[in-house]
Amino acid sequence: MPRPPKGVTIADVAARAGVSLSTVSRALNGNPTVDPVLAERVKDAAAALDYTASPVARSLVLGRTQTVAVVVPDLANPTFQAILRGLSRAAAADDYHVLVADSAESIDEERILAITTRRRTDGVILCAPRLDQAELDRLVGGLRPVVLINRSSGEVPTVRADYRAALAAELEHLRALGHRRIVFLAGTAQSVANAARLDAIGAFRAAHADTEITEIPCGVDFDAGASAAPAVLASGATASLAFNDLVAMGLLSAVQASGCRVPDDLSIVGFDDIPFASYTTPPLTTAAVPAGELGAQAWSRMRDLLEGAEARHPLLLLPRLTVRGSTGRARS
Amino acid sequence: MPRPPKGVTIADVAARAGVSLSTVSRALNGNPTVDPVLAERVKDAAAALDYTASPVARSLVLGRTQTVAVVVPDLANPTFQAILRGLSRAAAADDYHVLVADSAESIDEERILAITTRRRTDGVILCAPRLDQAELDRLVGGLRPVVLINRSSGEVPTVRADYRAALAAELEHLRALGHRRIVFLAGTAQSVANAARLDAIGAFRAAHADTEITEIPCGVDFDAGASAAPAVLASGATASLAFNDLVAMGLLSAVQASGCRVPDDLSIVGFDDIPFASYTTPPLTTAAVPAGELGAQAWSRMRDLLEGAEARHPLLLLPRLTVRGSTGRARS
DNA sequence: CTGTTAGCGCCTTCAA
DNA sequence: TTGAAGGCGCTAACAG
């Protein structure tokens, strides 16, 4: 089995084919100005030697690496996983590679990773960066080309899920079921995602004076949701809107464990529509952020930048409300 | 804000510091043979110009990229996500970058990605490759350094979860609860993971003639598990062992929907202990493959290879049985 | 159409 | 201790 005799260089191919380096380079890159006969001979030689041009050397001379960096706050987060997957596959389809970096929710790491990964790639995609707006604005300048996911900054291409609209849809859904006392389990206080949700809630309050929405500081994971159960039950609310599906599932599990029936006694809605959402008991009503699509679109934007295409306007993907068994009419 | 004036090269630093290129290189790389005074001057100049050596150029001349590739069959699979996360963080701690590639469960893609990503990195980590043994053996030769996760091939460093032992533990658990008729929901027939499970089942059968284990072809996701519910209920078994947690959750949901009580009528055990497993109703008994640890250990092996350290013997991580509410005594 | 010649940006012998 | 020169492997002008 002729495996890459590590070290075979363009010179070896040239020697074997009896031509110059440049001819090899041209032939292998499909340059039409090369004699078809020679081209064939070169390709045979290359194949015989199992030669492939060194990506590193090409990167240096061409000034591009065929690689983009993706900086993510936490690879364990299902939403980011889905984004990464959509992005990775879309990029692969365009023959680009993906360098992934996990900032572990650290703002400092995020900044550093963005800068260092950018140096070895052609562009960087920041996924839901945790940096505050001023720092983000400052950072992206030195990063270009850059694409933002779920954040925006000046003229930087952006793809976002419309959290506001999604929350509004969920609240409308609950209200239509007769719920007038709703409790919101808030996520990380300083997060942008949380701010968007509060924003939507504020708008809803203004539009519906008869509906009371109280807020309980909670968190973003299962345990946070489970821990919030007593407070939710004590609130007397007939429905609860969790920061995300993880929280909703934690809450669901905990309230059921204490005898509360869902949705008869309490309706629960989540957010994200993670794969597991349709398999809880009862299945969870939630809003789907099309995360894979978000990733694919982010790549599409990046590709435009790399090809020097004109910047398209920011994309706002509308999450889809998925009604399942965890919501029902308010108990009277 | 002095952001990278894109294009600042080592020559610029040399000029500003009034020294030669070599001195800059040496000073910035901490070479002790450079006059401390000059070194300081060089560093100041570099800082003033916001200079950092081009990783690509360094890669070319040094012959290493400070990057490793990870090839995964499916980024959407929670287990691979956890592995990737553990790996990525461990690598980052050693100042290495991670290039990630998703083969989309395609064997051809897997082979191609392994080869192409290897060329732009210092080594490749194959995560649960789907290639058959012969092809894998052939492939890894040209890939070195390479580390395998959940597969092995000759002397190639490997980290694996001991599926056999884990399954055995689950079966012993069920048997101890009095179950004598157990149904196994098989995963993808040709997969190595499935073979390991069947292997464990075979051993268990041999050791316990009084316990009947039947096998139902199923699949690896929620829907497969849900679809298998009728067959499971019809089998008359008092316990079922699902290929993984997703299958178990699908089954759990479907059997409950048809009035079957878990664990009173049917005990269910899963596999993987995905984060959601402890939040189903009832919580799922399962075996935990320490995926993050698997990733971290894979990196550790790779680092050894990169540093030319002596190869350590294959690592076999023992999954931990986590007993929760989905298993109970067999109904009489 | 093909070969020769310069680099891409950096590190590292080799002399001084 | 420092500088000059020669590559790392490849592509792209520039001649022929």
Coordinates of N, CA, C and O in Angstrom, one line a residue, chain A residues 1 3-4 6 8 51-57 59-60 65-68 73-76 78 81-82 84-85 88-89 92 97-105 109 113 115-121 138 141-142 144 222-223 226 246 249-250 252-253 256 274-281 283, chain B residues 1 3-4 6 8 51-57 59-60 65-68 73-76 78 81-82 84-85 88-89 92 97-105 109 113 115-121 138 141-142 144 222-223 226 246 249-250 252-253 256 274-281 283:
Chain A
M1 N 0.8 -1.2 0.0 CA 0.0 0.0 0.0 C 0.9 1.3 0.0 O 1.5 1.5 1.0
R3 N 1.5 4.3 0.9 CA 1.0 5.5 1.8 C 2.0 6.6 1.7 O 3.2 6.4 1.5
P4 N 1.5 7.8 1.9 CA 2.2 9.1 1.7 C 3.6 9.0 2.2 O 3.9 9.1 3.4
K6 N 5.7 10.5 3.2 CA 6.0 11.7 4.0 C 7.3 12.5 3.5 O 8.4 12.0 3.8
V8 N 7.4 13.8 0.2 CA 7.4 13.9 -1.2 C 6.9 15.3 -1.6 O 5.9 15.8 -1.2
Y51 N 1.3 12.2 -4.3 CA 1.6 13.6 -3.9 C 0.4 14.5 -3.8 O -0.5 14.4 -4.6
T52 N 0.4 15.3 -2.8 CA -0.6 16.4 -2.6 C 0.2 17.6 -2.2 O 1.1 17.5 -1.3
A53 N -0.1 18.8 -2.7 CA 0.6 20.0 -2.3 C 0.4 20.3 -0.8 O -0.7 20.0 -0.3
S54 N 1.5 20.7 -0.2 CA 1.4 21.0 1.2 C 0.5 22.2 1.5 O 0.7 23.3 1.0
P55 N -0.6 22.0 2.2 CA -1.5 23.1 2.5 C -0.9 24.2 3.2 O -1.2 25.4 3.0
V56 N 0.1 23.9 4.1 CA 0.8 25.0 4.8 C 1.5 25.9 3.9 O 1.4 27.1 3.9
A57 N 2.3 25.3 3.0 CA 3.1 26.1 2.0 C 2.1 26.9 1.1 O 2.4 28.1 0.9
S59 N -0.8 27.9 1.9 CA -1.4 29.0 2.8 C -0.4 30.2 2.8 O -0.9 31.3 2.7
L60 N 0.8 29.9 3.0 CA 1.8 31.0 3.1 C 1.9 31.8 1.8 O 1.8 33.0 1.9
T65 N -5.9 30.2 4.1 CA -5.7 28.9 4.7 C -6.8 27.9 4.4 O -6.7 26.8 4.8
Q66 N -7.8 28.4 3.8 CA -9.0 27.6 3.5 C -9.6 27.1 4.9 O -10.2 26.0 4.9
T67 N -9.4 27.9 5.9 CA -9.9 27.5 7.2 C -10.6 28.7 7.8 O -10.1 29.8 7.7
V68 N -11.7 28.5 8.5 CA -12.3 29.5 9.3 C -12.3 29.1 10.8 O -12.4 27.9 11.1
P73 N -19.0 29.7 23.2 CA -18.8 29.8 24.6 C -18.8 28.4 25.3 O -18.2 28.3 26.4
D74 N -19.4 27.4 24.8 CA -19.5 26.1 25.4 C -19.9 25.0 24.5 O -21.0 25.0 24.1
L75 N -19.0 24.2 24.2 CA -19.2 23.1 23.2 C -20.3 22.1 23.8 O -20.8 21.3 23.0
A76 N -20.5 22.2 25.1 CA -21.5 21.2 25.6 C -22.9 21.7 25.5 O -23.9 21.0 25.7
P78 N -26.2 22.3 23.7 CA -26.8 21.7 22.5 C -27.0 22.7 21.4 O -26.9 22.4 20.2
Q81 N -23.8 23.3 19.6 CA -23.5 22.1 18.9 C -24.2 22.0 17.5 O -23.6 21.8 16.5
A82 N -25.5 22.4 17.6 CA -26.2 22.3 16.3 C -25.7 23.4 15.4 O -25.6 23.2 14.2
L84 N -22.7 24.6 15.3 CA -21.4 24.2 14.8 C -21.5 23.1 13.7 O -20.8 23.1 12.7
R85 N -22.5 22.2 13.9 CA -22.7 21.2 12.9 C -23.1 21.7 11.6 O -22.6 21.4 10.6
S88 N -20.2 23.6 10.1 CA -19.2 22.8 9.7 C -19.5 22.1 8.4 O -18.7 22.0 7.5
R89 N -20.7 21.6 8.3 CA -21.1 20.9 7.1 C -21.2 21.8 5.9 O -20.8 21.5 4.8
A92 N -17.7 22.6 4.9 CA -17.0 21.5 4.2 C -17.5 21.4 2.8 O -16.7 21.0 1.9
H97 N -12.2 24.3 5.9 CA -12.1 23.6 7.2 C -12.5 24.5 8.4 O -12.5 25.7 8.2
V98 N -12.8 23.9 9.5 CA -13.2 24.6 10.6 C -12.4 24.4 11.9 O -12.2 23.2 12.3
L99 N -11.8 25.5 12.4 CA -11.1 25.4 13.6 C -12.0 25.8 14.7 O -12.6 26.9 14.7
V100 N -12.2 25.0 15.7 CA -13.1 25.3 16.7 C -12.5 25.6 18.1 O -11.5 25.0 18.4
A101 N -13.0 26.6 18.7 CA -12.4 27.0 20.0 C -13.5 27.2 21.0 O -14.5 27.9 20.7
D102 N -13.3 26.6 22.2 CA -14.3 26.7 23.3 C -13.8 27.7 24.3 O -12.8 27.5 24.9
S103 N -14.5 28.8 24.5 CA -14.1 29.8 25.4 C -14.4 29.5 26.9 O -14.1 30.2 27.8
A104 N -15.1 28.4 27.1 CA -15.5 28.0 28.4 C -16.2 29.1 29.1 O -16.1 29.3 30.3
E105 N -17.0 29.9 28.4 CA -17.8 31.0 29.0 C -17.0 32.1 29.6 O -17.4 33.0 30.3
E109 N -11.0 34.6 27.7 CA -10.6 33.5 26.7 C -11.2 33.8 25.4 O -10.6 33.6 24.3
L113 N -9.0 34.0 22.2 CA -9.2 32.9 21.2 C -9.6 33.5 19.9 O -9.1 33.1 18.8
I115 N -8.7 36.3 18.6 CA -7.5 36.9 18.0 C -6.5 35.9 17.5 O -6.0 35.9 16.4
T116 N -6.2 34.9 18.4 CA -5.2 33.9 18.0 C -5.7 33.0 16.9 O -5.0 32.6 16.0
T117 N -7.0 32.6 17.0 CA -7.4 31.6 16.0 C -7.6 32.4 14.6 O -7.4 31.8 13.6
R118 N -7.9 33.7 14.7 CA -8.0 34.4 13.5 C -6.7 34.4 12.7 O -6.6 34.4 11.5
R119 N -5.6 34.4 13.4 CA -4.3 34.5 12.8 C -3.9 33.3 11.9 O -3.1 33.3 11.0
R120 N -4.5 32.2 12.3 CA -4.2 31.0 11.5 C -5.4 30.6 10.6 O -5.5 29.5 10.2
T121 N -6.3 31.5 10.4 CA -7.5 31.2 9.6 C -7.8 32.4 8.7 O -7.1 33.4 8.8
R138 N -15.0 46.9 19.6 CA -13.5 47.1 19.5 C -12.8 45.9 18.9 O -12.0 46.0 18.0
G141 N -13.1 44.8 14.8 CA -12.4 45.6 13.9 C -11.1 44.9 13.4 O -10.8 44.9 12.2
G142 N -10.4 44.4 14.4 CA -9.1 43.7 14.1 C -9.3 42.3 13.6 O -8.3 41.6 13.4
R144 N -11.6 41.2 11.1 CA -12.2 41.0 9.8 C -11.4 40.1 8.9 O -10.2 40.2 8.8
F222 N -30.7 22.2 33.8 CA -31.6 21.3 34.5 C -31.8 21.7 35.9 O -32.9 21.9 36.4
D223 N -30.7 21.7 36.6 CA -30.8 21.8 38.1 C -31.4 23.1 38.5 O -32.1 23.2 39.4
A226 N -35.1 22.7 38.2 CA -35.6 21.9 39.2 C -35.6 22.6 40.6 O -36.6 22.6 41.3
L246 N -33.8 23.1 28.8 CA -33.1 22.4 29.9 C -33.8 22.9 31.2 O -34.1 22.0 32.1
M249 N -37.3 21.4 31.4 CA -37.3 20.0 31.7 C -37.0 19.7 33.2 O -37.5 18.8 33.9
G250 N -36.1 20.5 33.8 CA -35.8 20.4 35.2 C -37.0 20.7 36.0 O -37.4 20.0 36.9
L252 N -40.1 20.7 34.9 CA -41.1 19.7 34.7 C -41.0 18.5 35.6 O -41.9 18.0 36.3
S253 N -39.7 18.0 35.6 CA -39.4 16.9 36.4 C -39.7 17.1 37.9 O -40.4 16.3 38.6
Q256 N -43.5 17.7 38.8 CA -44.3 16.4 38.8 C -43.9 15.5 40.0 O -44.8 14.8 40.5
I274 N -34.7 21.4 21.8 CA -33.6 20.5 21.7 C -34.2 19.1 21.4 O -35.4 18.9 21.6
P275 N -33.5 18.2 20.8 CA -34.0 16.9 20.3 C -34.9 16.2 21.4 O -35.8 15.5 21.1
F276 N -34.5 16.4 22.6 CA -35.2 15.7 23.7 C -36.5 16.3 24.0 O -37.3 15.6 24.7
A277 N -36.8 17.4 23.6 CA -38.0 18.1 24.0 C -39.3 17.4 23.6 O -40.3 17.4 24.3
S278 N -39.2 16.6 22.5 CA -40.5 15.9 22.1 C -40.6 14.6 22.8 O -41.5 13.9 22.6
Y279 N -39.7 14.3 23.7 CA -39.7 13.0 24.4 C -39.9 13.1 25.9 O -39.7 12.1 26.6
T280 N -40.1 14.3 26.4 CA -40.4 14.3 27.8 C -41.8 13.9 28.0 O -42.6 13.6 27.1
T281 N -42.2 13.7 29.3 CA -43.6 13.3 29.6 C -44.3 14.4 30.4 O -43.9 14.6 31.5
P283 N -44.7 15.7 26.3 CA -43.7 16.4 25.4 C -43.8 17.9 25.6 O -44.8 18.5 25.9
Chain B
M1 N -7.2 52.6 19.6 CA -6.9 51.2 19.8 C -6.0 50.7 18.7 O -6.5 50.5 17.6
R3 N -5.0 48.3 16.6 CA -5.3 46.9 16.2 C -4.4 46.5 15.1 O -3.9 47.3 14.3
P4 N -4.1 45.2 15.0 CA -3.1 44.6 14.1 C -3.1 45.3 12.8 O -3.9 45.0 11.9
K6 N -2.5 44.7 10.1 CA -2.4 43.7 9.1 C -1.2 43.8 8.2 O -1.3 44.6 7.2
V8 N 2.1 43.7 9.4 CA 3.3 44.0 10.2 C 4.1 42.7 10.3 O 3.6 41.7 10.7
Y51 N 2.8 43.3 17.1 CA 3.3 42.2 16.2 C 3.2 40.8 16.9 O 3.5 40.6 18.1
T52 N 2.8 39.9 16.1 CA 2.9 38.4 16.5 C 3.3 37.7 15.2 O 2.9 38.0 14.1
A53 N 4.2 36.7 15.5 CA 4.7 36.0 14.3 C 3.6 35.3 13.6 O 2.7 34.7 14.3
S54 N 3.7 35.2 12.3 CA 2.7 34.5 11.5 C 2.7 33.0 11.8 O 3.7 32.3 11.6
P55 N 1.6 32.5 12.3 CA 1.6 31.1 12.6 C 1.8 30.2 11.3 O 2.4 29.2 11.4
V56 N 1.3 30.7 10.2 CA 1.4 29.9 9.0 C 2.9 29.8 8.6 O 3.4 28.8 8.3
A57 N 3.6 31.0 8.6 CA 5.0 30.9 8.3 C 5.8 30.1 9.2 O 6.7 29.3 8.8
S59 N 4.6 27.6 10.9 CA 4.3 26.2 10.6 C 5.1 25.6 9.5 O 5.6 24.5 9.5
L60 N 5.3 26.4 8.5 CA 6.1 26.0 7.3 C 7.5 25.7 7.7 O 8.0 24.6 7.4
T65 N 2.2 22.6 13.2 CA 1.1 23.6 13.1 C 0.5 24.0 14.4 O -0.4 24.8 14.5
Q66 N 0.9 23.2 15.4 CA 0.2 23.4 16.7 C -1.3 23.2 16.7 O -2.1 23.8 17.4
T67 N -1.7 22.3 15.8 CA -3.1 22.0 15.6 C -3.2 20.5 15.4 O -2.4 19.9 14.7
V68 N -4.3 20.0 15.9 CA -4.6 18.6 15.6 C -6.0 18.5 15.1 O -6.9 19.4 15.3
P73 N -18.0 11.3 13.6 CA -19.0 10.8 12.6 C -20.2 11.7 12.6 O -20.9 11.8 11.6
D74 N -20.5 12.4 13.7 CA -21.7 13.3 13.7 C -21.6 14.2 14.9 O -21.7 13.8 16.0
L75 N -21.4 15.5 14.6 CA -21.3 16.5 15.6 C -22.6 16.7 16.4 O -22.6 17.2 17.5
A76 N -23.7 16.1 15.9 CA -24.9 16.3 16.6 C -25.1 15.2 17.7 O -26.0 15.3 18.5
P78 N -24.6 13.6 21.1 CA -24.1 14.2 22.4 C -22.8 13.6 22.9 O -22.0 14.3 23.5
Q81 N -20.0 15.2 21.1 CA -19.9 16.6 21.6 C -19.1 16.6 22.9 O -18.2 17.4 23.1
A82 N -19.5 15.7 23.8 CA -18.8 15.7 25.1 C -17.3 15.3 24.9 O -16.4 15.9 25.5
L84 N -15.5 15.9 22.2 CA -14.9 17.0 21.5 C -14.6 18.1 22.5 O -13.5 18.7 22.5
R85 N -15.5 18.3 23.4 CA -15.4 19.4 24.4 C -14.2 19.0 25.3 O -13.3 19.9 25.6
S88 N -11.0 19.3 23.2 CA -10.7 20.7 22.9 C -10.1 21.5 24.0 O -9.2 22.2 23.9
R89 N -10.7 21.3 25.2 CA -10.2 22.1 26.4 C -8.9 21.6 26.8 O -8.0 22.4 27.2
A92 N -6.4 22.9 24.3 CA -6.2 24.3 24.5 C -5.3 24.6 25.7 O -4.4 25.5 25.6
H97 N -4.4 23.9 18.9 CA -5.7 24.2 18.3 C -6.4 22.9 17.8 O -5.7 21.9 17.5
V98 N -7.7 23.0 17.6 CA -8.4 21.8 17.2 C -9.2 22.1 15.9 O -10.0 23.0 15.8
L99 N -8.9 21.3 14.9 CA -9.6 21.4 13.6 C -10.6 20.2 13.7 O -10.3 19.1 13.8
V100 N -11.9 20.6 13.5 CA -12.9 19.5 13.6 C -13.6 19.2 12.3 O -13.8 20.1 11.5
A101 N -13.8 18.0 12.0 CA -14.4 17.6 10.8 C -15.5 16.6 11.1 O -15.3 15.6 11.8
D102 N -16.7 16.8 10.4 CA -17.8 15.9 10.6 C -18.0 15.1 9.4 O -18.2 15.6 8.3
S103 N -17.9 13.8 9.6 CA -18.0 12.9 8.4 C -19.4 12.5 8.0 O -19.6 11.8 7.0
A104 N -20.3 13.0 8.8 CA -21.8 12.8 8.5 C -22.0 11.3 8.3 O -22.8 10.9 7.5
E105 N -21.4 10.5 9.1 CA -21.6 9.1 9.2 C -21.2 8.4 7.8 O -21.5 7.2 7.6
E109 N -16.3 9.8 3.4 CA -15.9 11.1 3.9 C -14.9 10.9 5.0 O -14.0 11.7 5.1
L113 N -11.5 12.8 4.9 CA -11.3 13.9 5.9 C -10.1 13.6 6.8 O -9.3 14.5 7.1
I115 N -7.4 12.0 5.9 CA -6.2 12.3 5.2 C -6.0 13.8 4.9 O -4.9 14.3 5.1
T116 N -7.1 14.5 4.5 CA -6.9 15.9 4.2 C -6.6 16.7 5.4 O -5.8 17.6 5.4
T117 N -7.4 16.4 6.5 CA -7.1 17.3 7.7 C -5.8 17.0 8.3 O -5.1 17.8 8.8
R118 N -5.3 15.7 8.1 CA -4.0 15.4 8.7 C -2.9 16.3 8.0 O -1.9 16.6 8.7
R119 N -3.1 16.6 6.8 CA -2.1 17.3 6.1 C -1.9 18.8 6.6 O -0.9 19.4 6.4
R120 N -2.9 19.3 7.2 CA -2.8 20.6 7.7 C -2.7 20.7 9.2 O -2.9 21.7 9.8
T121 N -2.4 19.5 9.8 CA -2.3 19.5 11.3 C -1.1 18.6 11.6 O -0.5 18.0 10.7
R138 N -5.3 0.0 7.4 CA -4.6 0.6 6.3 C -4.4 2.1 6.4 O -3.4 2.7 6.1
G141 N -1.9 3.9 9.1 CA -0.4 3.9 8.8 C 0.0 5.2 8.2 O 1.1 5.8 8.6
G142 N -0.7 5.8 7.3 CA -0.4 7.0 6.6 C -0.7 8.3 7.4 O -0.5 9.4 6.9
R144 N -0.1 8.8 10.9 CA 0.6 9.0 12.1 C 1.2 10.4 12.3 O 1.8 10.9 11.3
F222 N -34.3 8.4 19.1 CA -35.6 8.5 19.8 C -36.7 7.7 19.0 O -37.4 6.8 19.6
D223 N -36.8 8.0 17.8 CA -37.9 7.4 17.0 C -37.8 5.9 16.9 O -38.8 5.2 17.0
A226 N -39.1 4.6 20.1 CA -40.5 4.7 20.2 C -41.2 3.7 19.3 O -42.2 3.0 19.7
L246 N -31.0 7.6 24.0 CA -32.0 8.1 23.1 C -33.1 7.1 22.8 O -34.3 7.4 22.8
M249 N -35.2 6.6 25.9 CA -36.1 7.6 26.1 C -37.3 7.5 25.1 O -38.5 7.8 25.5
G250 N -37.0 7.2 23.9 CA -38.1 7.0 23.0 C -39.0 5.9 23.4 O -40.2 6.0 23.4
L252 N -39.3 4.7 26.5 CA -40.0 5.1 27.7 C -41.2 5.9 27.4 O -42.3 5.6 27.9
S253 N -41.1 6.9 26.5 CA -42.2 7.8 26.2 C -43.3 7.0 25.6 O -44.5 7.1 25.9
Q256 N -45.1 4.4 27.9 CA -46.0 5.1 28.9 C -47.2 5.6 28.3 O -48.3 5.6 28.9
I274 N -26.6 10.6 29.0 CA -26.6 11.9 28.5 C -27.2 12.8 29.5 O -27.9 12.4 30.4
P275 N -27.0 14.1 29.5 CA -27.4 15.0 30.6 C -28.9 14.9 30.8 O -29.3 15.1 32.0
F276 N -29.7 14.6 29.9 CA -31.1 14.5 30.0 C -31.6 13.3 30.7 O -32.7 13.2 31.2
A277 N -30.7 12.3 30.8 CA -31.1 11.0 31.4 C -31.7 11.1 32.8 O -32.6 10.4 33.2
S278 N -31.2 12.1 33.6 CA -31.6 12.2 34.9 C -32.9 13.0 35.1 O -33.4 13.2 36.1
Y279 N -33.4 13.4 33.9 CA -34.6 14.3 34.0 C -35.8 13.7 33.3 O -36.8 14.4 33.1
T280 N -35.7 12.5 32.9 CA -36.9 11.9 32.3 C -37.8 11.5 33.5 O -37.4 11.6 34.7
T281 N -39.0 11.1 33.2 CA -40.0 10.6 34.2 C -40.3 9.2 34.0 O -41.0 8.9 33.0
P283 N -36.6 9.0 36.1 CA -35.2 9.2 35.6 C -34.6 7.9 35.1 O -35.0 6.8 35.7

